[in-house]
Amino acid sequence: MLESMEYSNGFKGLEKKLLDRFLTYTGIDTTSSSHSKDRPSTKGQLELAGVLMAELKELNVDDVTITEHGFIIARIPGNPPAKDNQEFTVGFMAHLDTSESVTGKNVKPMVHSFYNGGPIILKEGYRLDPEEYPRLLDFVGDTIITSNGTTLLGADDKAGIAEIMTAVEYLLENPEIPRPVLEIIFTPDEETGFGMDLFPVDRIKSNICYTVDGSEEGSVESECFEAYRADAAFHGKSIHLGRAKGRLVNALSMAANFITLLPRTESPEATEGREGYYCPLEMSGNIESARVSVFVRDFEESECLRRIETLKQLCKTIEMMYHGGKAAIEIKKQYSNMRNFLENRRKVLTVLEEAIRETGIEPERKSIRGGTDGARLSEMGIPTPNMFTGGFNFHSKLEWIPISSMVKAAITLVNLAKHWFIEENK
Ligand SMILES: [Zn+2]
């Protein structure tokens, strides 16, 4: 029986390695841009990719490539090597970019050692107060990393990258721990949503994969939204405004009215947990024609379809309200709930949960109120749930992460490799 590997059992040396790596990565601005036509969308992501390529080579990982669009794929041989040629491969994946919703330029992380349980004061009046963020109190005495209050921190997802790199280093330095073939995948432009459009799936060997992109320690995400985008087009009738009475049909008014008819109880700001919503996100146009884009989200496909039917009915209502005006709607599926692709691959989750338990924490299944690259990868045939990084308050200046959670994420990855080896060699 292999020794159990809990945090308490001499993994302390990982703290410094994780911290060094994390601080190096957060020093590189990798904010992605949804307006850029380049792929990756920003140069900083390639800079970080360069640092990671060099680091992997230093760890003597020979099989490393970077694609023209900035995807890193590195393979680490199984240990001991598999008897047949059917080498089972487990992927660990994280993303290079950070969200453009908060600036990621000039990130100056603050390392708060021996956290005392009081408010953490940042610049520009920002403060992390346990009164508002009680989870801080679970980490008294720990080392907590924050931004200085002027930028985001970038734990999403540089913590994930640091954890994967540190787990790989640990496995290479401890050859007595068995592992299957590991495939390390670092992807650009996750936050913009278009990174996966260029995902080099034909170059990937993973049978299963894990994104390390979740939040608090222990969390496992195996479910995300079903996502549709509805584009409603309104056509009015333009005429000289002085002679408009009884003739003008204003497309902009039609579009605005359409938005006000959306049920407000089914909006992102009125829902939580497993509830779905409509969210208008863009409106443009003039008297002649106008467009409104609406996101439709739910964990159940049938609920999305119900909402889409409602949108079609609302278009008809608008046509009746604006005589002579026309309204039409176009529907696009954006991504699917990854639960659909994990259902007959339960082991992908149960082995992860075993690995988390072995690390000394209790796994907790959660649903993502959004999508992940893992959802897209699952759709492509590689089941990919999401595991924790340990961070909190992503996409904000109040992002924070305790170092002990980062250590637990790295150990979980080590345990995960070991458990998959055992599972595949039963
Ligand atoms: Zn992320």
Short mmCIF file of C-alpha atoms and ligand atoms in Angstrom, two decimals:
data_model
loop_
_atom_site.label_atom_id
_atom_site.label_comp_id
_atom_site.label_asym_id
_atom_site.label_seq_id
_atom_site.Cartn_x
_atom_site.Cartn_y
_atom_site.Cartn_z
CA MET A 1 0.00 0.00 0.00
CA LEU A 2 1.36 3.37 -0.95
CA GLU A 3 1.78 5.89 1.74
CA SER A 4 -1.01 8.37 2.21
CA MET A 5 0.02 11.87 1.18
CA GLU A 6 -1.61 14.46 3.30
CA TYR A 7 -0.60 18.06 3.66
CA SER A 8 0.76 17.36 7.12
CA ASN A 9 3.07 14.60 5.88
CA GLY A 10 6.06 16.67 4.87
CA PHE A 11 4.90 18.62 1.86
CA LYS A 12 5.90 21.95 3.44
CA GLY A 13 8.71 22.56 0.95
CA LEU A 14 6.07 23.12 -1.72
CA GLU A 15 4.98 26.44 -0.24
CA LYS A 16 8.05 28.34 -1.34
CA LYS A 17 8.08 26.78 -4.79
CA LEU A 18 4.45 27.64 -5.34
CA LEU A 19 4.89 31.16 -4.07
CA ASP A 20 7.98 31.81 -6.23
CA ARG A 21 6.26 30.51 -9.33
CA PHE A 22 3.02 32.34 -8.66
CA LEU A 23 4.77 35.68 -8.07
CA THR A 24 6.79 35.25 -11.28
CA TYR A 25 3.69 34.49 -13.35
CA THR A 26 1.61 37.32 -11.87
CA GLY A 27 4.39 39.75 -12.83
CA ILE A 28 3.57 39.19 -16.52
CA ASP A 29 0.53 41.03 -17.87
CA THR A 30 -1.52 38.39 -19.70
CA THR A 31 -4.85 40.24 -19.89
CA SER A 32 -6.68 38.89 -22.93
CA SER A 33 -8.70 41.11 -25.24
CA SER A 34 -12.06 40.25 -26.76
CA HIS A 35 -11.58 43.06 -29.32
CA SER A 36 -8.23 41.87 -30.68
CA LYS A 37 -8.11 39.90 -33.92
CA ASP A 38 -4.73 38.34 -33.00
CA ARG A 39 -4.48 34.78 -31.67
CA PRO A 40 -3.50 34.72 -28.89
CA SER A 41 -5.29 38.03 -28.45
CA THR A 42 -2.40 39.67 -26.57
CA LYS A 43 1.41 39.38 -26.60
CA GLY A 44 1.77 38.99 -22.84
CA GLN A 45 0.28 35.50 -23.03
CA LEU A 46 3.15 34.45 -25.32
CA GLU A 47 5.62 35.96 -22.86
CA LEU A 48 4.25 33.79 -20.05
CA ALA A 49 4.18 30.80 -22.43
CA GLY A 50 7.90 31.41 -23.08
CA VAL A 51 8.66 31.38 -19.35
CA LEU A 52 6.74 28.10 -18.95
CA MET A 53 8.45 26.47 -21.95
CA ALA A 54 11.85 27.32 -20.44
CA GLU A 55 10.77 26.05 -17.04
CA LEU A 56 9.51 22.74 -18.44
CA LYS A 57 12.80 22.25 -20.27
CA GLU A 58 14.68 22.96 -17.04
CA LEU A 59 12.63 20.18 -15.45
CA ASN A 60 13.91 17.92 -18.26
CA VAL A 61 10.52 17.57 -19.87
CA ASP A 62 11.60 16.90 -23.47
CA ASP A 63 8.27 16.50 -25.18
CA VAL A 64 7.14 20.14 -25.17
CA THR A 65 5.57 22.06 -28.03
CA ILE A 66 3.92 25.40 -28.48
CA THR A 67 1.46 25.90 -31.34
CA GLU A 68 1.41 29.02 -33.50
CA HIS A 69 -1.60 30.23 -31.52
CA GLY A 70 0.11 29.90 -28.14
CA PHE A 71 -1.11 26.52 -26.84
CA ILE A 72 1.54 24.66 -24.82
CA ILE A 73 1.39 20.85 -24.88
CA ALA A 74 3.93 18.96 -22.75
CA ARG A 75 4.01 15.21 -22.18
CA ILE A 76 5.62 13.43 -19.25
CA PRO A 77 6.17 9.69 -19.67
CA GLY A 78 4.36 7.25 -17.39
CA ASN A 79 6.27 5.84 -14.46
CA PRO A 80 6.83 2.94 -14.64
CA PRO A 81 6.07 2.85 -18.38
CA ALA A 82 2.92 0.95 -19.39
CA LYS A 83 3.37 -2.68 -20.45
CA ASP A 84 1.44 -2.33 -23.69
CA ASN A 85 1.33 0.55 -26.11
CA GLN A 86 -2.10 1.58 -24.92
CA GLU A 87 -0.77 4.34 -22.75
CA PHE A 88 -3.52 5.90 -20.72
CA THR A 89 -2.97 9.66 -20.62
CA VAL A 90 -4.29 12.14 -18.06
CA GLY A 91 -4.32 15.84 -18.91
CA PHE A 92 -3.86 18.77 -16.52
CA MET A 93 -4.97 22.05 -18.03
CA ALA A 94 -4.89 25.74 -17.03
CA HIS A 95 -5.20 29.04 -18.90
CA LEU A 96 -2.57 31.70 -19.51
CA ASP A 97 -4.76 34.78 -19.74
CA THR A 98 -6.50 36.90 -17.13
CA SER A 99 -9.86 38.64 -17.35
CA GLU A 100 -10.04 42.03 -19.07
CA SER A 101 -12.80 43.14 -16.67
CA VAL A 102 -10.12 44.44 -14.25
CA THR A 103 -6.66 45.66 -15.24
CA GLY A 104 -3.86 43.11 -15.02
CA LYS A 105 -1.06 45.55 -15.82
CA ASN A 106 1.64 46.11 -13.20
CA VAL A 107 0.33 43.54 -10.76
CA LYS A 108 2.14 43.99 -7.44
CA PRO A 109 1.08 41.08 -5.25
CA MET A 110 1.13 41.50 -1.47
CA VAL A 111 2.12 38.50 0.63
CA HIS A 112 0.51 38.62 4.07
CA SER A 113 2.31 36.12 6.29
CA PHE A 114 0.75 34.84 9.54
CA TYR A 115 -2.63 36.39 8.73
CA ASN A 116 -4.05 37.69 12.00
CA GLY A 117 -7.78 37.55 11.23
CA GLY A 118 -8.24 41.31 10.87
CA PRO A 119 -9.04 43.40 7.79
CA ILE A 120 -6.35 43.42 5.08
CA ILE A 121 -5.82 46.98 3.90
CA LEU A 122 -5.00 47.48 0.23
CA LYS A 123 -4.42 50.64 -1.81
CA GLU A 124 -7.08 53.05 -3.06
CA GLY A 125 -9.42 52.37 -0.16
CA TYR A 126 -9.83 48.68 -0.99
CA ARG A 127 -9.95 46.34 1.97
CA LEU A 128 -10.57 42.68 2.51
CA ASP A 129 -12.60 42.57 5.67
CA PRO A 130 -13.59 39.25 7.28
CA GLU A 131 -16.91 40.91 8.17
CA GLU A 132 -17.65 40.98 4.45
CA TYR A 133 -15.55 37.93 3.47
CA PRO A 134 -15.86 35.53 6.44
CA ARG A 135 -13.98 32.75 4.62
CA LEU A 136 -10.80 34.70 5.48
CA LEU A 137 -11.21 33.50 9.06
CA ASP A 138 -10.62 29.91 7.93
CA PHE A 139 -7.07 30.94 7.10
CA VAL A 140 -5.85 32.71 10.25
CA GLY A 141 -2.12 32.03 10.67
CA ASP A 142 -1.80 31.20 6.96
CA THR A 143 -0.04 33.20 4.25
CA ILE A 144 -2.56 35.08 2.11
CA ILE A 145 -1.70 36.62 -1.24
CA THR A 146 -3.64 39.61 -2.58
CA SER A 147 -3.10 42.30 -5.21
CA ASN A 148 -2.20 45.73 -3.85
CA GLY A 149 -5.72 46.94 -4.65
CA THR A 150 -4.99 48.64 -7.97
CA THR A 151 -5.24 45.54 -10.20
CA LEU A 152 -6.54 42.01 -10.16
CA LEU A 153 -4.20 39.37 -8.75
CA GLY A 154 -4.43 36.79 -11.53
CA ALA A 155 -4.87 33.68 -9.37
CA ASP A 156 -7.40 32.89 -12.09
CA ASP A 157 -5.62 31.08 -13.52
CA LYS A 158 -1.94 31.60 -12.69
CA ALA A 159 -2.50 29.73 -9.43
CA GLY A 160 -3.64 26.76 -11.53
CA ILE A 161 -0.49 26.99 -13.67
CA ALA A 162 1.79 27.22 -10.61
CA GLU A 163 0.04 24.24 -9.02
CA ILE A 164 0.37 22.08 -12.13
CA MET A 165 4.06 23.01 -12.60
CA THR A 166 4.83 22.30 -8.96
CA ALA A 167 3.02 18.94 -9.02
CA VAL A 168 4.97 17.96 -12.16
CA GLU A 169 8.25 18.91 -10.52
CA TYR A 170 7.31 16.92 -7.42
CA LEU A 171 6.43 13.82 -9.44
CA LEU A 172 9.69 14.03 -11.38
CA GLU A 173 11.69 14.40 -8.17
CA ASN A 174 9.87 11.51 -6.48
CA PRO A 175 10.00 8.60 -8.95
CA GLU A 176 8.70 6.19 -6.29
CA ILE A 177 5.25 7.69 -6.91
CA PRO A 178 3.70 5.93 -9.92
CA ARG A 179 1.89 7.94 -12.59
CA PRO A 180 0.26 7.46 -15.98
CA VAL A 181 1.43 9.52 -18.96
CA LEU A 182 0.67 13.13 -18.07
CA GLU A 183 -0.18 15.78 -20.60
CA ILE A 184 0.18 19.39 -19.49
CA ILE A 185 -1.90 21.84 -21.51
CA PHE A 186 -1.73 25.62 -21.11
CA THR A 187 -4.27 27.53 -23.20
CA PRO A 188 -4.62 31.20 -24.22
CA ASP A 189 -7.78 33.32 -24.31
CA GLU A 190 -10.01 31.34 -21.97
CA GLU A 191 -11.57 34.50 -20.57
CA THR A 192 -12.63 35.82 -23.98
CA GLY A 193 -14.35 32.51 -24.72
CA PHE A 194 -12.73 32.11 -28.14
CA GLY A 195 -9.53 30.36 -27.10
CA MET A 196 -11.01 26.92 -27.63
CA ASP A 197 -11.96 27.70 -31.24
CA LEU A 198 -8.33 27.02 -32.16
CA PHE A 199 -7.74 24.21 -29.67
CA PRO A 200 -5.36 21.68 -31.29
CA VAL A 201 -7.50 18.67 -30.37
CA ASP A 202 -5.81 16.44 -32.97
CA ARG A 203 -2.50 16.89 -31.15
CA ILE A 204 -3.90 15.97 -27.76
CA LYS A 205 -3.52 12.44 -26.42
CA SER A 206 -5.37 12.79 -23.11
CA ASN A 207 -8.07 10.19 -22.49
CA ILE A 208 -9.39 12.38 -19.71
CA CYS A 209 -8.41 15.83 -18.47
CA TYR A 210 -8.79 18.17 -15.51
CA THR A 211 -8.86 21.95 -15.66
CA VAL A 212 -7.32 23.53 -12.56
CA ASP A 213 -9.38 26.70 -12.69
CA GLY A 214 -11.89 26.52 -9.84
CA SER A 215 -12.04 28.48 -6.62
CA GLU A 216 -12.05 27.39 -2.97
CA GLU A 217 -10.20 24.28 -1.85
CA GLY A 218 -12.05 21.02 -2.23
CA SER A 219 -14.41 22.23 -4.94
CA VAL A 220 -15.10 20.01 -7.95
CA GLU A 221 -17.14 21.35 -10.82
CA SER A 222 -18.73 18.85 -13.16
CA GLU A 223 -21.64 20.86 -14.37
CA CYS A 224 -21.98 24.16 -16.20
CA PHE A 225 -24.74 26.02 -18.02
CA GLU A 226 -26.38 25.08 -21.27
CA ALA A 227 -25.77 28.28 -23.20
CA TYR A 228 -27.60 29.90 -26.09
CA ARG A 229 -27.32 33.29 -27.67
CA ALA A 230 -30.41 34.84 -29.23
CA ASP A 231 -30.02 37.70 -31.70
CA ALA A 232 -33.27 39.55 -32.22
CA ALA A 233 -33.58 41.81 -35.27
CA PHE A 234 -36.23 44.54 -35.47
CA HIS A 235 -37.22 46.30 -38.67
CA GLY A 236 -39.20 49.51 -38.56
CA LYS A 237 -40.35 52.07 -41.11
CA SER A 238 -38.48 55.33 -41.39
CA ILE A 239 -40.20 58.47 -42.56
CA HIS A 240 -39.70 62.23 -42.17
CA LEU A 241 -40.41 62.90 -38.51
CA GLY A 242 -42.66 65.86 -39.42
CA ARG A 243 -44.99 63.49 -41.23
CA ALA A 244 -44.56 60.50 -38.99
CA LYS A 245 -47.97 60.26 -37.37
CA GLY A 246 -49.53 56.90 -38.07
CA ARG A 247 -46.67 55.86 -40.37
CA LEU A 248 -43.36 55.75 -38.53
CA VAL A 249 -42.40 52.45 -36.95
CA ASN A 250 -39.38 52.94 -34.75
CA ALA A 251 -37.13 49.84 -34.63
CA LEU A 252 -35.19 51.20 -31.64
CA SER A 253 -38.40 51.55 -29.65
CA MET A 254 -39.33 48.00 -30.64
CA ALA A 255 -35.96 46.74 -29.41
CA ALA A 256 -36.18 48.67 -26.14
CA ASN A 257 -39.70 47.40 -25.55
CA PHE A 258 -38.58 43.85 -26.22
CA ILE A 259 -35.97 44.16 -23.46
CA THR A 260 -38.51 45.49 -20.97
CA LEU A 261 -40.72 42.45 -21.64
CA LEU A 262 -38.00 40.02 -20.48
CA PRO A 263 -38.99 38.62 -17.06
CA ARG A 264 -36.88 40.46 -14.51
CA THR A 265 -37.17 37.61 -12.04
CA GLU A 266 -35.17 35.53 -14.53
CA SER A 267 -32.14 37.84 -14.84
CA PRO A 268 -28.59 37.17 -13.57
CA GLU A 269 -29.13 39.74 -10.81
CA ALA A 270 -32.26 37.94 -9.58
CA THR A 271 -31.04 34.34 -9.73
CA GLU A 272 -28.48 32.08 -8.08
CA GLY A 273 -27.64 28.41 -7.51
CA ARG A 274 -29.27 26.28 -10.18
CA GLU A 275 -31.65 28.94 -11.50
CA GLY A 276 -31.31 30.01 -15.12
CA TYR A 277 -31.82 33.39 -16.76
CA TYR A 278 -32.12 35.72 -19.74
CA CYS A 279 -29.53 38.49 -20.00
CA PRO A 280 -29.70 41.22 -22.64
CA LEU A 281 -26.11 42.18 -23.35
CA GLU A 282 -26.06 44.40 -26.37
CA MET A 283 -28.43 46.68 -28.20
CA SER A 284 -27.73 48.72 -31.32
CA GLY A 285 -29.56 50.29 -34.18
CA ASN A 286 -31.57 53.23 -35.49
CA ILE A 287 -35.14 53.99 -36.51
CA GLU A 288 -34.91 51.68 -39.50
CA SER A 289 -33.44 48.62 -37.85
CA ALA A 290 -32.19 47.52 -34.45
CA ARG A 291 -30.66 44.43 -32.86
CA VAL A 292 -30.67 43.02 -29.36
CA SER A 293 -28.50 40.11 -28.22
CA VAL A 294 -29.68 38.02 -25.29
CA PHE A 295 -27.87 35.26 -23.43
CA VAL A 296 -30.08 32.36 -22.40
CA ARG A 297 -28.67 30.17 -19.64
CA ASP A 298 -29.83 27.21 -17.60
CA PHE A 299 -28.52 23.92 -16.27
CA GLU A 300 -31.41 22.15 -18.03
CA GLU A 301 -31.73 22.14 -21.80
CA SER A 302 -35.53 22.05 -21.55
CA GLU A 303 -35.53 25.30 -19.56
CA CYS A 304 -33.35 26.98 -22.19
CA LEU A 305 -35.76 25.83 -24.90
CA ARG A 306 -38.70 27.16 -22.92
CA ARG A 307 -37.00 30.56 -22.69
CA ILE A 308 -36.20 30.54 -26.41
CA GLU A 309 -39.88 29.83 -27.13
CA THR A 310 -40.78 32.79 -24.91
CA LEU A 311 -38.38 35.04 -26.85
CA LYS A 312 -40.08 34.01 -30.10
CA GLN A 313 -43.49 34.80 -28.60
CA LEU A 314 -42.19 38.19 -27.40
CA CYS A 315 -41.14 38.98 -30.97
CA LYS A 316 -44.71 38.29 -32.10
CA THR A 317 -46.03 40.49 -29.29
CA ILE A 318 -43.75 43.31 -30.43
CA GLU A 319 -44.98 42.96 -34.01
CA MET A 320 -48.56 43.30 -32.75
CA MET A 321 -47.62 46.36 -30.68
CA TYR A 322 -45.82 48.06 -33.57
CA HIS A 323 -48.06 47.66 -36.57
CA GLY A 324 -46.01 47.23 -39.73
CA GLY A 325 -42.81 46.46 -37.85
CA LYS A 326 -41.06 43.12 -38.17
CA ALA A 327 -39.21 41.14 -35.54
CA ALA A 328 -37.20 37.95 -36.06
CA ILE A 329 -34.91 35.94 -33.89
CA GLU A 330 -31.82 33.85 -34.59
CA ILE A 331 -30.61 31.27 -32.07
CA LYS A 332 -27.06 29.97 -31.65
CA LYS A 333 -25.96 27.24 -29.26
CA GLN A 334 -22.80 28.41 -27.47
CA TYR A 335 -21.83 25.49 -25.24
CA SER A 336 -23.38 22.53 -23.44
CA ASN A 337 -23.59 21.42 -19.85
CA MET A 338 -20.55 19.19 -19.40
CA ARG A 339 -22.60 16.93 -17.12
CA ASN A 340 -23.98 15.38 -20.35
CA PHE A 341 -20.49 14.20 -21.31
CA LEU A 342 -19.41 13.10 -17.84
CA GLU A 343 -22.47 11.01 -17.06
CA ASN A 344 -21.09 7.71 -18.32
CA ARG A 345 -17.58 8.57 -17.16
CA ARG A 346 -18.26 8.85 -13.44
CA LYS A 347 -14.77 7.60 -12.61
CA VAL A 348 -13.33 10.90 -13.86
CA LEU A 349 -15.05 12.47 -10.87
CA THR A 350 -14.80 9.71 -8.29
CA VAL A 351 -11.03 9.33 -8.76
CA LEU A 352 -10.60 13.10 -8.37
CA GLU A 353 -12.69 13.04 -5.21
CA GLU A 354 -10.59 10.19 -3.84
CA ALA A 355 -7.43 12.19 -4.55
CA ILE A 356 -8.87 15.24 -2.78
CA ARG A 357 -9.82 13.15 0.26
CA GLU A 358 -6.33 11.73 0.39
CA THR A 359 -5.02 15.30 0.52
CA GLY A 360 -7.02 15.68 3.73
CA ILE A 361 -9.97 17.75 2.55
CA GLU A 362 -13.56 16.93 1.79
CA PRO A 363 -14.51 17.33 -1.89
CA GLU A 364 -17.58 19.41 -2.66
CA ARG A 365 -19.39 19.25 -5.99
CA LYS A 366 -20.48 22.58 -7.40
CA SER A 367 -22.15 23.89 -10.53
CA ILE A 368 -20.49 26.61 -12.56
CA ARG A 369 -22.80 29.50 -13.41
CA GLY A 370 -20.93 29.96 -16.66
CA GLY A 371 -18.82 27.87 -19.00
CA THR A 372 -15.27 26.54 -18.94
CA ASP A 373 -12.75 25.38 -21.48
CA GLY A 374 -13.31 21.96 -19.93
CA ALA A 375 -16.93 22.04 -21.08
CA ARG A 376 -15.77 22.56 -24.66
CA LEU A 377 -13.12 19.86 -24.29
CA SER A 378 -15.71 17.44 -22.86
CA GLU A 379 -17.84 18.14 -25.92
CA MET A 380 -14.85 17.27 -28.12
CA GLY A 381 -14.71 13.85 -26.48
CA ILE A 382 -12.25 14.35 -23.60
CA PRO A 383 -14.19 14.39 -20.30
CA THR A 384 -12.80 17.37 -18.37
CA PRO A 385 -14.18 18.43 -14.99
CA ASN A 386 -12.77 21.43 -13.17
CA MET A 387 -10.94 21.33 -9.82
CA PHE A 388 -10.06 24.02 -7.33
CA THR A 389 -7.09 26.40 -7.34
CA GLY A 390 -7.87 27.71 -3.84
CA GLY A 391 -8.56 31.32 -4.88
CA PHE A 392 -11.44 33.68 -4.04
CA ASN A 393 -13.05 36.79 -5.60
CA PHE A 394 -11.81 36.13 -9.13
CA HIS A 395 -12.02 38.96 -11.69
CA SER A 396 -11.78 41.65 -9.03
CA LYS A 397 -9.25 43.82 -7.21
CA LEU A 398 -10.13 41.87 -4.07
CA GLU A 399 -8.89 38.53 -5.42
CA TRP A 400 -7.07 36.52 -2.73
CA ILE A 401 -5.59 33.08 -2.28
CA PRO A 402 -4.15 31.28 0.77
CA ILE A 403 -0.87 29.46 0.16
CA SER A 404 -2.08 26.36 2.06
CA SER A 405 -4.85 25.89 -0.51
CA MET A 406 -2.33 26.13 -3.34
CA VAL A 407 -0.26 23.43 -1.64
CA LYS A 408 -3.37 21.26 -1.32
CA ALA A 409 -4.17 21.72 -5.02
CA ALA A 410 -0.63 20.65 -6.00
CA ILE A 411 -0.79 17.61 -3.69
CA THR A 412 -4.20 16.69 -5.08
CA LEU A 413 -2.67 16.63 -8.58
CA VAL A 414 0.13 14.34 -7.33
CA ASN A 415 -2.46 12.06 -5.70
CA LEU A 416 -4.60 12.19 -8.83
CA ALA A 417 -1.72 10.97 -10.99
CA LYS A 418 -1.06 8.15 -8.54
CA HIS A 419 -4.72 7.12 -8.31
CA TRP A 420 -5.11 6.98 -12.09
CA PHE A 421 -2.02 4.80 -12.34
CA ILE A 422 -3.52 2.42 -9.77
CA GLU A 423 -6.92 2.53 -11.46
CA GLU A 424 -5.50 1.69 -14.88
CA ASN A 425 -3.23 -1.08 -13.61
CA LYS A 426 -5.74 -2.97 -11.48
ZN ZN B 1 -10.18 30.89 -15.08
#
